[in-house]
mmCIF file of C-alpha atoms in Angstrom:
data_model
loop_
_atom_site.group_PDB
_atom_site.id
_atom_site.type_symbol
_atom_site.label_atom_id
_atom_site.label_comp_id
_atom_site.label_asym_id
_atom_site.label_seq_id
_atom_site.Cartn_x
_atom_site.Cartn_y
_atom_site.Cartn_z
ATOM 1 C CA UNK A 11 0.021 0.108 0.003
ATOM 2 C CA UNK A 12 2.789 2.332 0.895
ATOM 3 C CA UNK A 13 4.521 1.654 -2.481
ATOM 4 C CA UNK A 14 1.292 2.091 -4.382
ATOM 5 C CA UNK A 15 0.610 5.331 -2.660
ATOM 6 C CA UNK A 16 4.335 6.598 -3.388
ATOM 7 C CA UNK A 17 3.802 5.571 -7.019
ATOM 8 C CA UNK A 18 0.558 7.484 -7.106
ATOM 9 C CA UNK A 19 2.116 10.570 -5.732
ATOM 10 C CA UNK A 20 4.925 10.490 -8.221
ATOM 11 C CA UNK A 21 2.396 10.177 -11.163
ATOM 12 C CA UNK A 22 0.343 13.314 -9.760
ATOM 13 C CA UNK A 23 3.622 15.224 -9.453
ATOM 14 C CA UNK A 24 4.400 14.296 -13.166
ATOM 15 C CA UNK A 25 1.103 15.308 -14.253
ATOM 16 C CA UNK A 26 1.212 18.650 -12.495
ATOM 17 C CA UNK A 27 4.644 19.341 -14.066
ATOM 18 C CA UNK A 28 3.683 18.901 -17.625
ATOM 19 C CA UNK A 29 0.350 20.785 -17.009
ATOM 20 C CA UNK A 30 2.171 23.650 -15.353
ATOM 21 C CA UNK A 31 4.886 23.852 -17.828
ATOM 22 C CA UNK A 32 2.583 23.843 -20.922
ATOM 23 C CA UNK A 33 0.283 26.479 -19.515
ATOM 24 C CA UNK A 34 3.305 28.732 -18.395
ATOM 25 C CA UNK A 35 4.316 29.143 -21.886
ATOM 26 C CA UNK A 36 0.780 29.881 -23.055
ATOM 27 C CA UNK A 37 -0.081 32.565 -20.237
ATOM 28 C CA UNK A 38 3.436 34.298 -20.712
ATOM 29 C CA UNK A 39 2.553 35.146 -24.449
ATOM 30 C CA UNK A 40 -1.155 35.748 -23.473
ATOM 31 C CA UNK A 41 -0.255 38.072 -20.630
ATOM 32 C CA UNK A 42 1.823 40.123 -23.083
ATOM 33 C CA UNK A 43 -1.072 40.255 -25.527
ATOM 34 C CA UNK A 44 -3.628 41.399 -22.996
ATOM 35 C CA UNK A 45 -1.192 43.536 -21.093
ATOM 36 C CA UNK A 46 -2.102 42.102 -17.707
ATOM 37 C CA UNK A 47 0.533 42.275 -14.923
ATOM 38 C CA UNK A 48 -1.309 39.584 -13.084
ATOM 39 C CA UNK A 49 -0.940 36.999 -15.948
ATOM 40 C CA UNK A 50 2.602 38.100 -16.714
ATOM 41 C CA UNK A 51 3.577 37.939 -13.008
ATOM 42 C CA UNK A 52 1.726 34.539 -12.792
ATOM 43 C CA UNK A 53 3.600 33.283 -15.859
ATOM 44 C CA UNK A 54 7.022 34.027 -14.380
ATOM 45 C CA UNK A 55 5.917 32.582 -11.061
ATOM 46 C CA UNK A 56 4.650 29.521 -12.864
ATOM 47 C CA UNK A 57 8.006 29.066 -14.479
ATOM 48 C CA UNK A 58 9.560 28.851 -11.118
ATOM 49 C CA UNK A 59 6.722 26.429 -10.211
ATOM 50 C CA UNK A 60 7.520 24.178 -13.310
ATOM 51 C CA UNK A 61 11.099 23.989 -12.306
ATOM 52 C CA UNK A 62 10.385 23.153 -8.776
ATOM 53 C CA UNK A 63 7.711 20.593 -9.795
ATOM 54 C CA UNK A 64 10.197 18.946 -12.143
ATOM 55 C CA UNK A 65 12.772 18.770 -9.493
ATOM 56 C CA UNK A 66 10.072 17.363 -7.083
ATOM 57 C CA UNK A 67 9.233 14.655 -9.528
ATOM 58 C CA UNK A 68 12.915 13.533 -9.847
ATOM 59 C CA UNK A 69 13.339 13.696 -5.968
ATOM 60 C CA UNK A 70 10.112 11.879 -5.420
ATOM 61 C CA UNK A 71 11.476 8.963 -7.613
ATOM 62 C CA UNK A 72 14.819 9.158 -5.980
ATOM 63 C CA UNK A 73 13.271 8.864 -2.466
ATOM 64 C CA UNK A 74 11.856 5.438 -3.330
ATOM 65 C CA UNK A 75 15.263 3.905 -3.766
ATOM 66 C CA UNK A 76 16.392 1.476 -1.003
ATOM 67 C CA UNK A 77 18.795 2.017 1.776
ATOM 68 C CA UNK A 78 22.664 2.046 1.020
ATOM 69 C CA UNK A 79 25.845 2.078 2.992
ATOM 70 C CA UNK A 80 25.753 5.843 2.598
ATOM 71 C CA UNK A 81 22.038 6.517 3.144
ATOM 72 C CA UNK A 82 21.287 3.787 5.732
ATOM 73 C CA UNK A 83 17.699 5.255 6.234
ATOM 74 C CA UNK A 84 16.964 5.264 2.496
ATOM 75 C CA UNK A 85 16.479 8.196 0.319
ATOM 76 C CA UNK A 86 13.110 9.435 1.958
ATOM 77 C CA UNK A 87 14.640 12.700 2.762
ATOM 78 C CA UNK A 88 15.190 13.620 -0.741
ATOM 79 C CA UNK A 89 11.481 14.188 -1.064
ATOM 80 C CA UNK A 90 11.727 16.513 1.941
ATOM 81 C CA UNK A 91 14.600 18.365 -0.009
ATOM 82 C CA UNK A 92 12.132 18.922 -2.703
ATOM 83 C CA UNK A 93 9.575 20.458 -0.273
ATOM 84 C CA UNK A 94 12.236 22.951 0.975
ATOM 85 C CA UNK A 95 13.348 23.955 -2.430
ATOM 86 C CA UNK A 96 9.777 24.380 -3.589
ATOM 87 C CA UNK A 97 9.186 26.660 -0.535
ATOM 88 C CA UNK A 98 11.990 28.955 -1.359
ATOM 89 C CA UNK A 99 11.142 29.151 -4.987
ATOM 90 C CA UNK A 100 7.580 29.901 -3.893
ATOM 91 C CA UNK A 101 8.758 32.623 -1.564
ATOM 92 C CA UNK A 102 10.943 34.160 -4.187
ATOM 93 C CA UNK A 103 8.048 34.173 -6.790
ATOM 94 C CA UNK A 104 5.692 35.709 -4.445
ATOM 95 C CA UNK A 105 7.988 38.483 -3.437
ATOM 96 C CA UNK A 106 8.346 39.199 -7.317
ATOM 97 C CA UNK A 107 4.649 39.268 -7.748
ATOM 98 C CA UNK A 108 4.216 41.686 -4.921
ATOM 99 C CA UNK A 109 6.731 43.972 -6.310
ATOM 100 C CA UNK A 110 5.150 44.100 -9.778
ATOM 101 C CA UNK A 111 1.658 44.654 -8.330
ATOM 102 C CA UNK A 112 2.880 47.510 -6.322
ATOM 103 C CA UNK A 113 4.594 48.984 -9.266
ATOM 104 C CA UNK A 114 1.427 48.658 -11.416
ATOM 105 C CA UNK A 115 -0.671 50.347 -8.716
ATOM 106 C CA UNK A 116 1.873 53.209 -8.626
ATOM 107 C CA UNK A 117 1.846 53.349 -12.631
ATOM 108 C CA UNK A 118 -1.597 52.013 -13.608
ATOM 109 C CA UNK A 119 -1.958 50.493 -17.053
ATOM 110 C CA UNK A 120 -5.285 49.466 -18.911
ATOM 111 C CA UNK A 121 -5.624 45.713 -19.588
ATOM 112 C CA UNK A 122 -7.745 43.626 -22.117
ATOM 113 C CA UNK A 123 -10.646 42.522 -19.882
ATOM 114 C CA UNK A 124 -11.949 40.110 -22.454
ATOM 115 C CA UNK A 125 -8.673 38.324 -23.037
ATOM 116 C CA UNK A 126 -7.991 38.124 -19.304
ATOM 117 C CA UNK A 127 -11.413 36.637 -18.890
ATOM 118 C CA UNK A 128 -10.674 33.717 -21.301
ATOM 119 C CA UNK A 129 -7.106 33.051 -19.682
ATOM 120 C CA UNK A 130 -8.723 33.191 -16.279
ATOM 121 C CA UNK A 131 -11.250 30.380 -17.196
ATOM 122 C CA UNK A 132 -8.389 28.381 -18.763
ATOM 123 C CA UNK A 133 -6.148 29.016 -15.672
ATOM 124 C CA UNK A 134 -8.740 28.080 -13.023
ATOM 125 C CA UNK A 135 -9.555 24.708 -14.880
ATOM 126 C CA UNK A 136 -5.945 23.564 -15.500
ATOM 127 C CA UNK A 137 -4.533 24.513 -12.213
ATOM 128 C CA UNK A 138 -7.767 23.465 -10.296
ATOM 129 C CA UNK A 139 -7.292 19.881 -11.881
ATOM 130 C CA UNK A 140 -3.685 19.648 -11.037
ATOM 131 C CA UNK A 141 -4.401 20.795 -7.296
ATOM 132 C CA UNK A 142 -7.287 18.252 -7.073
ATOM 133 C CA UNK A 143 -4.939 15.336 -8.140
ATOM 134 C CA UNK A 144 -2.504 16.472 -5.314
ATOM 135 C CA UNK A 145 -5.110 17.432 -2.650
ATOM 136 C CA UNK A 146 -4.777 14.181 -1.080
ATOM 137 C CA UNK A 147 -1.151 13.822 -0.841
ATOM 138 C CA UNK A 148 0.414 12.567 2.361
ATOM 139 C CA UNK A 149 4.105 13.617 2.050
ATOM 140 C CA UNK A 150 5.198 17.188 2.832
ATOM 141 C CA UNK A 151 6.637 17.422 -0.729
ATOM 142 C CA UNK A 152 3.083 16.758 -2.019
ATOM 143 C CA UNK A 153 1.609 19.234 0.403
ATOM 144 C CA UNK A 154 3.933 22.046 -0.493
ATOM 145 C CA UNK A 155 3.381 21.435 -4.320
ATOM 146 C CA UNK A 156 -0.252 21.539 -3.577
ATOM 147 C CA UNK A 157 0.129 24.933 -2.196
ATOM 148 C CA UNK A 158 1.855 25.980 -5.350
ATOM 149 C CA UNK A 159 -1.321 24.990 -7.316
ATOM 150 C CA UNK A 160 -3.768 26.252 -4.826
ATOM 151 C CA UNK A 161 -1.863 29.699 -5.139
ATOM 152 C CA UNK A 162 -2.382 29.476 -9.029
ATOM 153 C CA UNK A 163 -6.061 28.632 -8.644
ATOM 154 C CA UNK A 164 -6.640 31.510 -6.272
ATOM 155 C CA UNK A 165 -4.629 33.851 -8.475
ATOM 156 C CA UNK A 166 -6.572 32.823 -11.416
ATOM 157 C CA UNK A 167 -9.781 33.238 -9.524
ATOM 158 C CA UNK A 168 -8.526 36.875 -8.676
ATOM 159 C CA UNK A 169 -7.938 37.471 -12.315
ATOM 160 C CA UNK A 170 -11.357 36.165 -13.252
ATOM 161 C CA UNK A 171 -13.114 38.566 -10.801
ATOM 162 C CA UNK A 172 -10.948 41.354 -12.037
ATOM 163 C CA UNK A 173 -11.713 40.707 -15.718
ATOM 164 C CA UNK A 174 -15.520 40.515 -14.978
ATOM 165 C CA UNK A 175 -15.464 43.695 -13.028
ATOM 166 C CA UNK A 176 -13.356 45.439 -15.834
ATOM 167 C CA UNK A 177 -15.855 44.634 -18.300
ATOM 168 C CA UNK A 178 -18.270 46.860 -16.493
ATOM 169 C CA UNK A 179 -15.906 49.274 -14.733
ATOM 170 C CA UNK A 180 -12.848 50.942 -16.483
ATOM 171 C CA UNK A 181 -10.277 50.825 -13.730
ATOM 172 C CA UNK A 182 -6.600 49.624 -13.798
ATOM 173 C CA UNK A 183 -6.270 49.163 -10.095
ATOM 174 C CA UNK A 184 -8.367 45.877 -9.592
ATOM 175 C CA UNK A 185 -5.883 43.619 -11.397
ATOM 176 C CA UNK A 186 -2.888 44.429 -9.276
ATOM 177 C CA UNK A 187 -4.812 44.957 -6.062
ATOM 178 C CA UNK A 188 -6.487 41.403 -6.250
ATOM 179 C CA UNK A 189 -2.936 39.924 -7.324
ATOM 180 C CA UNK A 190 -1.410 41.551 -4.061
ATOM 181 C CA UNK A 191 -3.946 40.302 -1.661
ATOM 182 C CA UNK A 192 -3.840 36.703 -2.913
ATOM 183 C CA UNK A 193 -0.071 36.569 -2.973
ATOM 184 C CA UNK A 194 0.178 37.997 0.608
ATOM 185 C CA UNK A 195 -2.294 35.271 1.661
ATOM 186 C CA UNK A 196 -0.377 32.507 0.067
ATOM 187 C CA UNK A 197 2.980 33.895 1.361
ATOM 188 C CA UNK A 198 1.705 33.435 4.850
ATOM 189 C CA UNK A 199 0.883 29.853 4.514
ATOM 190 C CA UNK A 200 3.999 28.997 2.504
ATOM 191 C CA UNK A 201 5.957 30.488 5.470
ATOM 192 C CA UNK A 202 4.269 28.014 7.809
ATOM 193 C CA UNK A 203 5.103 25.228 5.422
ATOM 194 C CA UNK A 204 8.662 26.348 5.428
ATOM 195 C CA UNK A 205 9.025 26.480 9.022
ATOM 196 C CA UNK A 206 7.499 22.982 9.260
ATOM 197 C CA UNK A 207 10.091 21.540 6.649
ATOM 198 C CA UNK A 208 12.851 23.319 8.482
ATOM 199 C CA UNK A 209 11.799 21.650 11.898
ATOM 200 C CA UNK A 210 11.981 18.392 10.279
ATOM 201 C CA UNK A 211 15.483 19.003 8.818
ATOM 202 C CA UNK A 212 16.388 20.079 12.447
ATOM 203 C CA UNK A 213 15.075 16.827 13.709
ATOM 204 C CA UNK A 214 12.391 18.235 15.935
ATOM 205 C CA UNK A 215 9.931 15.803 17.444
ATOM 206 C CA UNK A 216 6.817 15.531 15.251
ATOM 207 C CA UNK A 217 3.772 17.553 16.641
ATOM 208 C CA UNK A 218 1.417 14.541 16.592
ATOM 209 C CA UNK A 219 3.800 12.497 18.702
ATOM 210 C CA UNK A 220 3.465 12.946 22.630
ATOM 211 C CA UNK A 221 6.865 11.926 24.018
ATOM 212 C CA UNK A 222 5.872 12.349 27.606
ATOM 213 C CA UNK A 223 2.949 10.072 26.937
ATOM 214 C CA UNK A 224 5.037 7.439 25.404
ATOM 215 C CA UNK A 225 7.781 7.537 28.069
ATOM 216 C CA UNK A 226 5.319 7.462 30.790
ATOM 217 C CA UNK A 227 3.740 4.270 29.406
ATOM 218 C CA UNK A 228 6.992 2.543 29.096
ATOM 219 C CA UNK A 229 8.042 3.570 32.649
ATOM 220 C CA UNK A 230 4.761 2.039 33.836
ATOM 221 C CA UNK A 231 5.788 -1.558 32.564
ATOM 222 C CA UNK A 232 7.208 -4.118 34.977
ATOM 223 C CA UNK A 233 11.079 -4.301 35.203
ATOM 224 C CA UNK A 234 11.610 -0.630 33.841
ATOM 225 C CA UNK A 235 13.683 1.396 36.062
ATOM 226 C CA UNK A 236 14.228 4.401 33.952
ATOM 227 C CA UNK A 237 14.492 5.787 30.474
ATOM 228 C CA UNK A 238 17.317 7.798 28.901
ATOM 229 C CA UNK A 239 18.445 8.843 25.486
ATOM 230 C CA UNK A 240 14.988 9.028 24.270
ATOM 231 C CA UNK A 241 14.901 10.543 20.745
ATOM 232 C CA UNK A 242 11.902 10.991 18.272
ATOM 233 C CA UNK A 243 12.232 12.551 14.847
ATOM 234 C CA UNK A 244 10.752 12.336 11.456
ATOM 235 C CA UNK A 245 12.545 11.362 8.154
ATOM 236 C CA UNK A 246 10.164 13.135 5.738
ATOM 237 C CA UNK A 247 7.142 14.365 7.818
ATOM 238 C CA UNK A 248 5.387 11.116 7.189
ATOM 239 C CA UNK A 249 7.735 8.476 8.443
ATOM 240 C CA UNK A 250 8.903 8.739 12.076
ATOM 241 C CA UNK A 251 11.833 7.072 14.085
ATOM 242 C CA UNK A 252 11.884 6.311 17.834
ATOM 243 C CA UNK A 253 14.995 5.317 19.820
ATOM 244 C CA UNK A 254 15.541 4.884 23.466
ATOM 245 C CA UNK A 255 17.530 3.216 26.275
ATOM 246 C CA UNK A 256 15.585 1.223 28.816
ATOM 247 C CA UNK A 257 17.325 0.578 32.272
ATOM 248 C CA UNK A 258 15.996 -2.585 33.772
ATOM 249 C CA UNK A 259 15.287 -3.584 37.319
ATOM 250 C CA UNK A 260 14.549 -6.901 39.124
ATOM 251 C CA UNK A 261 15.071 -8.995 36.159
ATOM 252 C CA UNK A 262 15.447 -12.654 37.279
ATOM 253 C CA UNK A 263 15.082 -14.618 33.984
ATOM 254 C CA UNK A 264 15.557 -14.150 30.228
ATOM 255 C CA UNK A 265 11.831 -14.569 29.678
ATOM 256 C CA UNK A 266 10.958 -11.478 31.532
ATOM 257 C CA UNK A 267 13.042 -9.496 29.173
ATOM 258 C CA UNK A 268 11.456 -10.880 26.169
ATOM 259 C CA UNK A 269 8.125 -10.141 27.526
ATOM 260 C CA UNK A 270 9.117 -6.627 28.171
ATOM 261 C CA UNK A 271 10.458 -6.030 24.765
ATOM 262 C CA UNK A 272 7.236 -7.334 23.132
ATOM 263 C CA UNK A 273 5.264 -4.915 25.349
ATOM 264 C CA UNK A 274 7.313 -2.019 24.130
ATOM 265 C CA UNK A 275 7.006 -3.118 20.600
ATOM 266 C CA UNK A 276 3.385 -3.349 20.818
ATOM 267 C CA UNK A 277 3.001 0.144 22.445
ATOM 268 C CA UNK A 278 5.017 1.718 19.665
ATOM 269 C CA UNK A 279 2.830 0.016 16.893
ATOM 270 C CA UNK A 280 0.034 2.467 18.194
ATOM 271 C CA UNK A 281 2.024 5.384 17.079
ATOM 272 C CA UNK A 282 3.059 6.237 13.459
ATOM 273 C CA UNK A 283 6.675 4.997 13.636
ATOM 274 C CA UNK A 284 8.326 3.358 10.551
ATOM 275 C CA UNK A 285 11.444 2.476 12.644
ATOM 276 C CA UNK A 286 12.326 2.171 16.134
ATOM 277 C CA UNK A 287 15.421 0.909 18.250
ATOM 278 C CA UNK A 288 15.245 0.006 21.921
ATOM 279 C CA UNK A 289 18.510 -0.720 23.801
ATOM 280 C CA UNK A 290 18.030 -2.528 27.288
ATOM 281 C CA UNK A 291 20.611 -2.182 29.974
ATOM 282 C CA UNK A 292 20.900 -4.594 33.018
ATOM 283 C CA UNK A 293 20.565 -3.150 36.423
ATOM 284 C CA UNK A 294 24.209 -3.154 37.126
ATOM 285 C CA UNK A 295 25.341 -2.148 33.514
ATOM 286 C CA UNK A 296 26.649 1.402 33.413
ATOM 287 C CA UNK A 297 25.690 3.685 30.581
ATOM 288 C CA UNK A 298 27.444 7.162 29.631
ATOM 289 C CA UNK A 299 24.118 8.786 29.207
ATOM 290 C CA UNK A 300 22.668 7.740 32.523
ATOM 291 C CA UNK A 301 22.583 11.568 33.414
ATOM 292 C CA UNK A 302 19.709 11.871 30.998
ATOM 293 C CA UNK A 303 17.598 9.369 32.680
ATOM 294 C CA UNK A 304 13.877 9.911 33.240
ATOM 295 C CA UNK A 305 12.900 8.341 36.547
ATOM 296 C CA UNK A 306 9.331 7.452 37.353
ATOM 297 C CA UNK A 307 7.631 9.415 40.093
ATOM 298 C CA UNK A 308 7.654 7.772 43.446
#
């Protein structure tokens, strides 16, 4: 099922890439023809999107490779790298759009409302379809790409509204003003996604995992004296890792140790861990990390 989902995600990114690249070429020349800063800005922004989508497609395929001596956890973080690059490109493109919109407000120019209307309808349809295909993606890479496409849908919706209004009201300010508002909204959301990506790179504990809850449950098992060197992090925002040292007490026979290991393994299966490592230490066995021990309350 995981392989099927991963392949499905790759195909969606591939589809989004070719749709975005083809439409980018069309809207660049169309924007020049109708003299719309919103369309021209979106064309340049979509060019960056196309490059990042192509990169994401490549990295998504790369991330499916098996573990090697160099990358012992596999290539899952290559997908995360795609999310980081996508976010940075989207930030740069958004800043460019804001700059162009402000310049157009300062120096207004008339646009071809009918031409804008036609391109807006095509833009909403193409980008909306691509966004729908990626809307159920589970990896952080797919989520970031989805924001790329949602931004495009909202941007074209703004162009559509502007074009309809301009058919009845002769004003050059609606086009850049709506583009500015939509871009600021997307910029805020991309900032949050970028923070999430950076937190994973810095090996922060996933928000959905409660470390205190897990350690408390393990400390409640028989023969557990303390825990130390407990680490929880994520490989790519979807696959998480857990490691810990378990200090034992009152162990009399090997069967008790096996039972405890099975209990801990069953507990960790309740959480979204794709990998876990538990090291057990006998009562008289020293550990250099003992100072980090978490002792149960008396």
